[in-house]
GROMACS .gro file of C-alpha atoms in nm:
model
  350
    1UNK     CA    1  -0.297   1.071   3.910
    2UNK     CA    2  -0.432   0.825   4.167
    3UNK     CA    3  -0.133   0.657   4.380
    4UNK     CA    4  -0.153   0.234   4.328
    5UNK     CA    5  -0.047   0.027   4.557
    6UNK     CA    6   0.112  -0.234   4.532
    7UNK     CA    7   0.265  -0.516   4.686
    8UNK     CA    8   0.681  -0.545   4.701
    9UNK     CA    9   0.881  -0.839   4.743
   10UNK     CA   10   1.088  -0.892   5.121
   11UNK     CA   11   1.406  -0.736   5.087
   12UNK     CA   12   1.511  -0.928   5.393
   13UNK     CA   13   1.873  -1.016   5.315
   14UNK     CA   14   1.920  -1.223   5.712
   15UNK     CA   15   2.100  -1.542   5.704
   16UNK     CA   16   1.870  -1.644   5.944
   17UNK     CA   17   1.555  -1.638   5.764
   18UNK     CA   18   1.419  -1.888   5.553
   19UNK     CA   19   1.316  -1.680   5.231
   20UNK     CA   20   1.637  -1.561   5.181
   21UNK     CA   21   1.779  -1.836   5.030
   22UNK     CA   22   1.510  -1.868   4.795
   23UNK     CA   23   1.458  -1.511   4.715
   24UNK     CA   24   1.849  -1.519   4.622
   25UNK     CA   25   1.836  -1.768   4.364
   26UNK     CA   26   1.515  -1.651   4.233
   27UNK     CA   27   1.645  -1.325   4.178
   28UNK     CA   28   2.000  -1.468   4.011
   29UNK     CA   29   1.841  -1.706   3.744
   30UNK     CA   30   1.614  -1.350   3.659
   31UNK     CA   31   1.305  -1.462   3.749
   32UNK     CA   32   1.174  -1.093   3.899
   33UNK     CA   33   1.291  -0.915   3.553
   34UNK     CA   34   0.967  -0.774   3.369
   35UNK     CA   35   0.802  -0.951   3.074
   36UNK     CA   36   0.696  -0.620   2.922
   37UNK     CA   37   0.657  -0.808   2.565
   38UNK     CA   38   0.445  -1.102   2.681
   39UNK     CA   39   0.235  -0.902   2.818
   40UNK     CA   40   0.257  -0.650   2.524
   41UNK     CA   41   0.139  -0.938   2.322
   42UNK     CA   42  -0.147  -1.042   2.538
   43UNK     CA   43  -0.311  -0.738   2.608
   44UNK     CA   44  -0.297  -0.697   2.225
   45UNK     CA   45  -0.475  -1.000   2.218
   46UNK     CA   46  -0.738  -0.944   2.441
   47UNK     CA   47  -0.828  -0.611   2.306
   48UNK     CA   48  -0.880  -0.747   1.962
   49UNK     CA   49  -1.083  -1.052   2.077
   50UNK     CA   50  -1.337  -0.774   2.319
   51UNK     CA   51  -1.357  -0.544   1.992
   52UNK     CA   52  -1.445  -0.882   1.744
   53UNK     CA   53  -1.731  -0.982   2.037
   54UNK     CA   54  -1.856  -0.604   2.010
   55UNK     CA   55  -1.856  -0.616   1.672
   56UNK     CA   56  -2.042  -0.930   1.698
   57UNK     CA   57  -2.296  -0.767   1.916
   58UNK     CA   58  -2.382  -0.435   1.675
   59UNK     CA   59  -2.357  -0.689   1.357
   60UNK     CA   60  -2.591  -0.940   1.537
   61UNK     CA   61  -2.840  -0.642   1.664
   62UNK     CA   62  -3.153  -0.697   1.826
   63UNK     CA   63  -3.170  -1.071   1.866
   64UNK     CA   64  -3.186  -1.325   2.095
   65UNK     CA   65  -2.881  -1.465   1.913
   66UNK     CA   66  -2.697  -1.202   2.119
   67UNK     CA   67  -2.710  -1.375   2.454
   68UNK     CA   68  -2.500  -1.654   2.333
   69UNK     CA   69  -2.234  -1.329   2.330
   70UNK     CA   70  -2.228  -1.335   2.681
   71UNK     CA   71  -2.014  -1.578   2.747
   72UNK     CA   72  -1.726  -1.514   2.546
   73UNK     CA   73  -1.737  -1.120   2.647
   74UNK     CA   74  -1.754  -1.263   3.042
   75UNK     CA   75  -1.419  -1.446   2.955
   76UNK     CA   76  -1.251  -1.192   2.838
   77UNK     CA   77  -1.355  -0.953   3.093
   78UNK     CA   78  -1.231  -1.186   3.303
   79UNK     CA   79  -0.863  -1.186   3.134
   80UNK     CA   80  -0.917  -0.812   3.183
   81UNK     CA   81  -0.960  -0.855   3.504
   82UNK     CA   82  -0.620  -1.041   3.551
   83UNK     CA   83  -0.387  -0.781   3.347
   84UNK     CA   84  -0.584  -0.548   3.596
   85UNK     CA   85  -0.426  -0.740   3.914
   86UNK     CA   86  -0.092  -0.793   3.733
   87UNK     CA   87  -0.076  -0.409   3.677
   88UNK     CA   88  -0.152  -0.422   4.079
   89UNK     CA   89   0.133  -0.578   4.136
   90UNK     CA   90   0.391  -0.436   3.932
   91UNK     CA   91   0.468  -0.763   3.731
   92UNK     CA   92   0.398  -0.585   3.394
   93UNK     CA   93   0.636  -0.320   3.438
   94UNK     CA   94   0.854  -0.081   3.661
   95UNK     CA   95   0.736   0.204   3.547
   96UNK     CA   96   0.475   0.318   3.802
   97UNK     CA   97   0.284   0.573   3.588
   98UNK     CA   98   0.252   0.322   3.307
   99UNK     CA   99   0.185   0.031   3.510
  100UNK     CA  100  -0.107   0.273   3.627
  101UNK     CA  101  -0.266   0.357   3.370
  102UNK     CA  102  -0.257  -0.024   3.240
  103UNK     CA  103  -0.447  -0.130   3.547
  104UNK     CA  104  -0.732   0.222   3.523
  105UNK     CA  105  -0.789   0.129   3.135
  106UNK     CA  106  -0.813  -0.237   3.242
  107UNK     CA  107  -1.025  -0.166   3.574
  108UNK     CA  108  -1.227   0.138   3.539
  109UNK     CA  109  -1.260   0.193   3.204
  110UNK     CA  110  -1.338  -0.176   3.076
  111UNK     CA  111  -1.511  -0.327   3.368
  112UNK     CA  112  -1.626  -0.058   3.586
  113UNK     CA  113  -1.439  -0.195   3.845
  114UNK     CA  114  -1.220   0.046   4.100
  115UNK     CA  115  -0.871  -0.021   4.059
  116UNK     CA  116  -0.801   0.169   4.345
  117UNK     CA  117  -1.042  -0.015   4.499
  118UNK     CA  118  -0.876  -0.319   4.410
  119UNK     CA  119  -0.523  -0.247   4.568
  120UNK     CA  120  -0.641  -0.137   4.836
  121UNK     CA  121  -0.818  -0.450   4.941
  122UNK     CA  122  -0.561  -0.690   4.788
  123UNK     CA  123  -0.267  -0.520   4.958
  124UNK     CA  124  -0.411  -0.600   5.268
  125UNK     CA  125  -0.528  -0.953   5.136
  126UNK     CA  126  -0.129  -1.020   5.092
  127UNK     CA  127   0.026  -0.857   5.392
  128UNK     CA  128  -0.144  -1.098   5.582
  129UNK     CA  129  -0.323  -1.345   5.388
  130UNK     CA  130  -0.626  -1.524   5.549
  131UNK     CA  131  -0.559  -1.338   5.888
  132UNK     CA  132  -0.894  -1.306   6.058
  133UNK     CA  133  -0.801  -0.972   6.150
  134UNK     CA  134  -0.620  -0.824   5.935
  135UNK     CA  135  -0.720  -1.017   5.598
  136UNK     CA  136  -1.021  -0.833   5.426
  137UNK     CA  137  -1.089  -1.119   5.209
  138UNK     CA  138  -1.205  -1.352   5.513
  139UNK     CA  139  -1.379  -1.033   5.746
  140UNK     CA  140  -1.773  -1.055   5.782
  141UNK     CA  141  -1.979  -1.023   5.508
  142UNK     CA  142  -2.194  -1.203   5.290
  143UNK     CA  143  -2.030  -1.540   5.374
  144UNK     CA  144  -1.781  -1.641   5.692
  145UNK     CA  145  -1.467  -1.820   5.749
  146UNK     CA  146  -1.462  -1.919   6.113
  147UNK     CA  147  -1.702  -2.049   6.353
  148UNK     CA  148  -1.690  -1.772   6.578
  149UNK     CA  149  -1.796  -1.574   6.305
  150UNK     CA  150  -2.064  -1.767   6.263
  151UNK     CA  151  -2.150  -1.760   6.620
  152UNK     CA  152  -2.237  -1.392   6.591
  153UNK     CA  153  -2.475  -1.453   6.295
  154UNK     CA  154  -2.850  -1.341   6.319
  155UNK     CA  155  -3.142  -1.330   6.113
  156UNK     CA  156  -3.141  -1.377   5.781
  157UNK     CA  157  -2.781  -1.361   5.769
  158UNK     CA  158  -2.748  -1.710   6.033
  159UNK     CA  159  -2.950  -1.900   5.761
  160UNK     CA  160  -2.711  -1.819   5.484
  161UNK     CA  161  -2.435  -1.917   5.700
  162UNK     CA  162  -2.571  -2.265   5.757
  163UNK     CA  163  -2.620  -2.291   5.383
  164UNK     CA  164  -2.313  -2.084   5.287
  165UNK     CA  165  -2.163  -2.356   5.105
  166UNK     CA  166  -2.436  -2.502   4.848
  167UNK     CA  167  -2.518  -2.133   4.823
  168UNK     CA  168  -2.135  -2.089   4.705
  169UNK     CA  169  -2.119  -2.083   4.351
  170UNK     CA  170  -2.536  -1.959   4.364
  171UNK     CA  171  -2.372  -1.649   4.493
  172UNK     CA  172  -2.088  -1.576   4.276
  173UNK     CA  173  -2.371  -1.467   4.007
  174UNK     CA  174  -2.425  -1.164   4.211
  175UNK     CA  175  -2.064  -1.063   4.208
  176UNK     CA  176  -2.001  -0.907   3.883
  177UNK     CA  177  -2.249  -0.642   3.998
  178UNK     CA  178  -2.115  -0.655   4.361
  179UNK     CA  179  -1.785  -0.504   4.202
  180UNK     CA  180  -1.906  -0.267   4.038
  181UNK     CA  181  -2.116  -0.155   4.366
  182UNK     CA  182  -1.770  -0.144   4.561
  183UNK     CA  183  -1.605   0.019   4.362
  184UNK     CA  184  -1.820   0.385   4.352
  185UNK     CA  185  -1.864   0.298   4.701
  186UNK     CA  186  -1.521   0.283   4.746
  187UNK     CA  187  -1.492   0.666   4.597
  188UNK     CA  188  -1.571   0.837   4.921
  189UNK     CA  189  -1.229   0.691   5.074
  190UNK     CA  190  -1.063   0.819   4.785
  191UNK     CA  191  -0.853   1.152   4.804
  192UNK     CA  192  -0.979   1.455   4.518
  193UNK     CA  193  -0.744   1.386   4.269
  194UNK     CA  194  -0.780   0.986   4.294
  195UNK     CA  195  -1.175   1.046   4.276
  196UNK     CA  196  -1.197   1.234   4.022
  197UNK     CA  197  -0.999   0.994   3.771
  198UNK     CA  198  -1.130   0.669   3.947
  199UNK     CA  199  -1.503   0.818   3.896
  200UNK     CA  200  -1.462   0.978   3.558
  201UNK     CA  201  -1.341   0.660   3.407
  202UNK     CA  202  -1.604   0.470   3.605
  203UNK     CA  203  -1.908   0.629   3.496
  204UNK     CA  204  -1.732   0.669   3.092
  205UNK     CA  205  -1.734   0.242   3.147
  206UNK     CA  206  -2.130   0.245   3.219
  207UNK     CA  207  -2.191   0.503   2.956
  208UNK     CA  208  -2.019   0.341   2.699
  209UNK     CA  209  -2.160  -0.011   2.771
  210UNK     CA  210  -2.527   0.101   2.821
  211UNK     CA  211  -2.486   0.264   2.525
  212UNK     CA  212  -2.386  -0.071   2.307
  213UNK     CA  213  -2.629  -0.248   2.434
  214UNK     CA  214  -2.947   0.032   2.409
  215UNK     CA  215  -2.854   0.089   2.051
  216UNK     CA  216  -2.796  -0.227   1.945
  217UNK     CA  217  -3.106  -0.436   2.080
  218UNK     CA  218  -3.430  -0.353   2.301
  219UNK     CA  219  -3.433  -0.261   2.636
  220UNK     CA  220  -3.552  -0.613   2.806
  221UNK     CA  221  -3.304  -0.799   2.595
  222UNK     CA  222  -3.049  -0.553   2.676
  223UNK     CA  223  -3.133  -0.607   3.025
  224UNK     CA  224  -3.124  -0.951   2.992
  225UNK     CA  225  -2.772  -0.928   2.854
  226UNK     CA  226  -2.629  -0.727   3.097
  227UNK     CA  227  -2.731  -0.986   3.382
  228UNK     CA  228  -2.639  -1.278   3.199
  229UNK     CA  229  -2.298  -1.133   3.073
  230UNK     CA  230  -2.253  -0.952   3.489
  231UNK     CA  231  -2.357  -1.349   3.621
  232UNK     CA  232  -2.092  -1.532   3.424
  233UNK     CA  233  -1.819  -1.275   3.486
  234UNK     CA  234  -1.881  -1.309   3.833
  235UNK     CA  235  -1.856  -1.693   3.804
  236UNK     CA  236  -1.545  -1.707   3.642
  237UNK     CA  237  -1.421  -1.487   3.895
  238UNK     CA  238  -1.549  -1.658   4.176
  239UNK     CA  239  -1.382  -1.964   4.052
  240UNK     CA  240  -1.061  -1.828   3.988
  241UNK     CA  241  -1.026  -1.715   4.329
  242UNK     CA  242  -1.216  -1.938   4.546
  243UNK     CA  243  -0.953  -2.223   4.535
  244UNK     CA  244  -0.697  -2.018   4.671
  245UNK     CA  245  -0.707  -1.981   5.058
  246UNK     CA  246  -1.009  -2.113   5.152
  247UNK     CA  247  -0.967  -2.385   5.419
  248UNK     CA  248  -0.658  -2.342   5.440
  249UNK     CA  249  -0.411  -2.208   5.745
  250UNK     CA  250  -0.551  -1.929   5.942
  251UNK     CA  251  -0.315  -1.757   6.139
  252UNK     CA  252  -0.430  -1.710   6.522
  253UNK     CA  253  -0.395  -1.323   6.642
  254UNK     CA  254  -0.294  -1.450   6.947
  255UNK     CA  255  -0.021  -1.701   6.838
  256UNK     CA  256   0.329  -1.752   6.699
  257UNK     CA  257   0.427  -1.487   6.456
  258UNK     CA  258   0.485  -1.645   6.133
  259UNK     CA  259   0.785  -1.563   5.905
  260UNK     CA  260   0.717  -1.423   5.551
  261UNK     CA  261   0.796  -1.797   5.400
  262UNK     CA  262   0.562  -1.950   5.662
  263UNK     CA  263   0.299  -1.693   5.615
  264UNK     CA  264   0.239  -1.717   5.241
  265UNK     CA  265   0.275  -2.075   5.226
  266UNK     CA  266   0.083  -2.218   5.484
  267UNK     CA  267  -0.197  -2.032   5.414
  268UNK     CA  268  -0.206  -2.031   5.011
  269UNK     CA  269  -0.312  -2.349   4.768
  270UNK     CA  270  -0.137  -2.436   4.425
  271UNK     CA  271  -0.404  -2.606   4.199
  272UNK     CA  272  -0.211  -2.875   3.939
  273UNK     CA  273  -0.303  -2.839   3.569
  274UNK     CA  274  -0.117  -2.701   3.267
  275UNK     CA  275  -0.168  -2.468   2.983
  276UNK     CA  276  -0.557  -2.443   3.008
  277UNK     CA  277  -0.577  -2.412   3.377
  278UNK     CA  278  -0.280  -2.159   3.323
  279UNK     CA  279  -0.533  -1.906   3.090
  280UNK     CA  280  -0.842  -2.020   3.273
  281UNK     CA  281  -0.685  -1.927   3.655
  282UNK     CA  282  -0.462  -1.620   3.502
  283UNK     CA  283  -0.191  -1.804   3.620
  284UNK     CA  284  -0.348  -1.766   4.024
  285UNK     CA  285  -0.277  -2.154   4.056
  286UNK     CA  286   0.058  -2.064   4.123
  287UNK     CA  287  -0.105  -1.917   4.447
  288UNK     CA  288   0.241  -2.017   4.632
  289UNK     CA  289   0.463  -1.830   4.396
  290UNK     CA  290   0.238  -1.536   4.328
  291UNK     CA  291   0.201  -1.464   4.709
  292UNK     CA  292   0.614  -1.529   4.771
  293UNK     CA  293   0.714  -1.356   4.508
  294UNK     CA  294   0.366  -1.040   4.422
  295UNK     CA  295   0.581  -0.875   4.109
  296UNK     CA  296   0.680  -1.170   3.947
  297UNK     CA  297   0.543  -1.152   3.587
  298UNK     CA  298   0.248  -1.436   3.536
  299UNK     CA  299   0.494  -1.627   3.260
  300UNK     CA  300   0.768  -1.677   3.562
  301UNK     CA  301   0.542  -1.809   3.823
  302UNK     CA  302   0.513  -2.157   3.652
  303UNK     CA  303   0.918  -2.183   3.595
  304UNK     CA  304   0.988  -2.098   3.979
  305UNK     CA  305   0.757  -2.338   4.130
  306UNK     CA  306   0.975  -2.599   4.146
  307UNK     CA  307   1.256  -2.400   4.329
  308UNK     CA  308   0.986  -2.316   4.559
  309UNK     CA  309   0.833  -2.686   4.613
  310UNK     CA  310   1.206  -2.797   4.694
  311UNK     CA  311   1.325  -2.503   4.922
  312UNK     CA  312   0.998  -2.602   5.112
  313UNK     CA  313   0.964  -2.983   5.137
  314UNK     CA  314   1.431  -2.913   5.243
  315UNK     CA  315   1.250  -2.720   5.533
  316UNK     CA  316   0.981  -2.973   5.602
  317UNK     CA  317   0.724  -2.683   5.539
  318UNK     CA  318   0.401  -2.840   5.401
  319UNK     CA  319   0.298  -2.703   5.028
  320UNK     CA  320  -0.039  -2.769   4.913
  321UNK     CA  321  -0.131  -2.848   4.587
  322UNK     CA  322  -0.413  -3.048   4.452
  323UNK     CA  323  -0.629  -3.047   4.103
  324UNK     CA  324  -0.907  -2.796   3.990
  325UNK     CA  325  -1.225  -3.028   4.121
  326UNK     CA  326  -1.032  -3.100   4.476
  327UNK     CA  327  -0.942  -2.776   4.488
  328UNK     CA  328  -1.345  -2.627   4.480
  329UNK     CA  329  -1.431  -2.941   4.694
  330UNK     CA  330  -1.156  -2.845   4.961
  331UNK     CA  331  -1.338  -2.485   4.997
  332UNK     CA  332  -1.629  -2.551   5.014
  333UNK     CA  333  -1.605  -2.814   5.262
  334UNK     CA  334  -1.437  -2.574   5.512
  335UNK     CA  335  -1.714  -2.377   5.451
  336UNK     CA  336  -1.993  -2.635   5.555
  337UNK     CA  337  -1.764  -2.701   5.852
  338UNK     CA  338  -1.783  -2.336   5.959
  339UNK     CA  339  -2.156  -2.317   5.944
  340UNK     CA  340  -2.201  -2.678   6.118
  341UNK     CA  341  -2.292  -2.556   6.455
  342UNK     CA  342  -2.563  -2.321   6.330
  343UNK     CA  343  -2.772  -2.652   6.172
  344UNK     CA  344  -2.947  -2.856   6.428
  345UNK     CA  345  -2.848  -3.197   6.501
  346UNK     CA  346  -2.981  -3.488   6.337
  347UNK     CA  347  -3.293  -3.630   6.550
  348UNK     CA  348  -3.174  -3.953   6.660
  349UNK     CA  349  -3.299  -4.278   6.554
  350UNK     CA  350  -3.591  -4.471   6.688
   0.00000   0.00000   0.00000
């Protein structure tokens, strides 16, 4: 079976450093134990609700009506997507081979999405979160996170830059597919073994959902579906993630070397909100928590954030936190900022 990785809590136990406290008392009041029935329950859940919308789909047929499917299928993938990252992480159990196969059934089989893949990328994400260097998630690609990055843009790719951040959301349509891309991209890295279970259950996802959709309604409406249902997917995504890091900290390669407390903190952003923002984020508004504390189950993350606000305002360490709208606002304003010298200066006035 394919190895996951995943991402462990410090174990520091120095008297010195300023997690320890904290990870202490988290770990007395039981707040790293496993939730194995909550998520039990919610995985039931959201298997039932993706078989009712396929139902809906072969019952409906070949109609227009259909399209209106692809929404609530695009939600639940997205809840998918987030037992997929829990299973990452270890917060849904300590079994490893169970844990596993939670997050291949959940990645590769129901979304087509590399769960392999995933870990990979995300391990590196929270080792060293919004490092220019080190940090995946804010390297060179479609979009940029520093102006020296954008410095070295050419092309086609300088005018997205400059436009990066109305362009934002625009883009996030595209990313639905985009995953899909990495992911059998991502299969060359892969060792034998790893491949041939990563690709198996891969290419079973794309035969099995082609195959609802071609027998169930024509070819251009099944087309249709597909990019509608791949666009909002992507959205929700997009917007799950995007309020998390962006404009906030980056640490400087050549700088002081940050502490685990300082590193996770600084650089991550909470976003207020309760029980809907809760399903709607997957519980990644506790961005803090999640990135103090990786294998805390979801359903803890809410009850140690205020042991985490106080240990860090008793430290005088700044924790950010802000609402849903600020949060998007917040982004994408650090991304106009990093494109600014690429757009030509106002002609001044007569």
């Amino acid at each position: 079976m394919p190895q996951a990785a995943t991402v462990a809590e410090p174990t520091t136990g120095t008297s010195g450093s300023d997690f320890a406290p904290l990870l202490r008392t988290v770990r007395e009041q039981g707040l790293l134990e496993r939730r194995i029935g909550w998520y039990a329950l919610g995985i039931a859940a959201n298997l039932l609700a993706l078989a009712a919308v396929v139902t809906g789909i072969v019952l409906i047929g070949d109609s227009w009506w259909t399209l209106l499917l692809a929404l609530p299928l695009a939600v639940l993938w997205a809840r998918t997507a987030f037992v997929g990252h829990d299973a990452g992480h270890a917060q849904i159990t300590g079994n490893r081979r169970l844990g596993m196969a939670v997050g291949l059934i959940h990645g590769n089989l129901l979304l087509g999405m590399s769960q392999a893949w995933w870990n990979d990328k995300h391990v590196r994400h929270h080792a060293n979160p919004n490092h220019v260097d080190k940090d995946p998630d804010v390297g060179v690609g479609a979009l940029v996170w520093t102006q020296k990055q954008a410095e070295q843009r050419e092309g086609f790719a300088r005018w997205l830059t400059r436009n990066q951040a109305r362009l934002f959301f625009p883009m996030l349509l595209l990313e639905g597919i985009a995953l899909k891309v990495s992911g059998f991209q991502d299969l060359r890295r892969q060792s034998l073994r790893e491949r041939t279970v990563e690709g198996f259950l891969l290419v079973a996802h794309l035969v099995t959902y082609a195959t609802l959709l071609l027998t169930t309604m024509s070819v251009g409406k099944a087309i249709v579906f597909a990019l509608v249902h791949h666009a909002l997917f992507g959205l929700h995504l997009g917007m799950a993630f995007a309020p998390n890091h962006k404009g906030m900290e980056m640490p400087d390669s050549d700088g002081e070397r940050w502490g685990h407390l300082q590193r996770q903190v600084l650089t991550s952003r909470n976003v207020r909100g309760g029980i809907l923002t809760d399903w709607f984020l997957g519980g990644l508004n506790y961005q803090i928590e999640h990135h103090l504390f990786p294998s805390m189950p979801r359903p803890h993350l809410r009850l140690v954030q205020p042991l985490v606000r106080a240990h860090c305002h008793s430290l005088g360490m700044p924790y950010a936190e802000t609402g849903l709208v600020d949060s998007y606002r917040q982004a994408l304003t650090h991304m106009h900022e990093v494109g600014e010298p690429l757009r030509p200066a106002p002609s001044a006035a007569v």
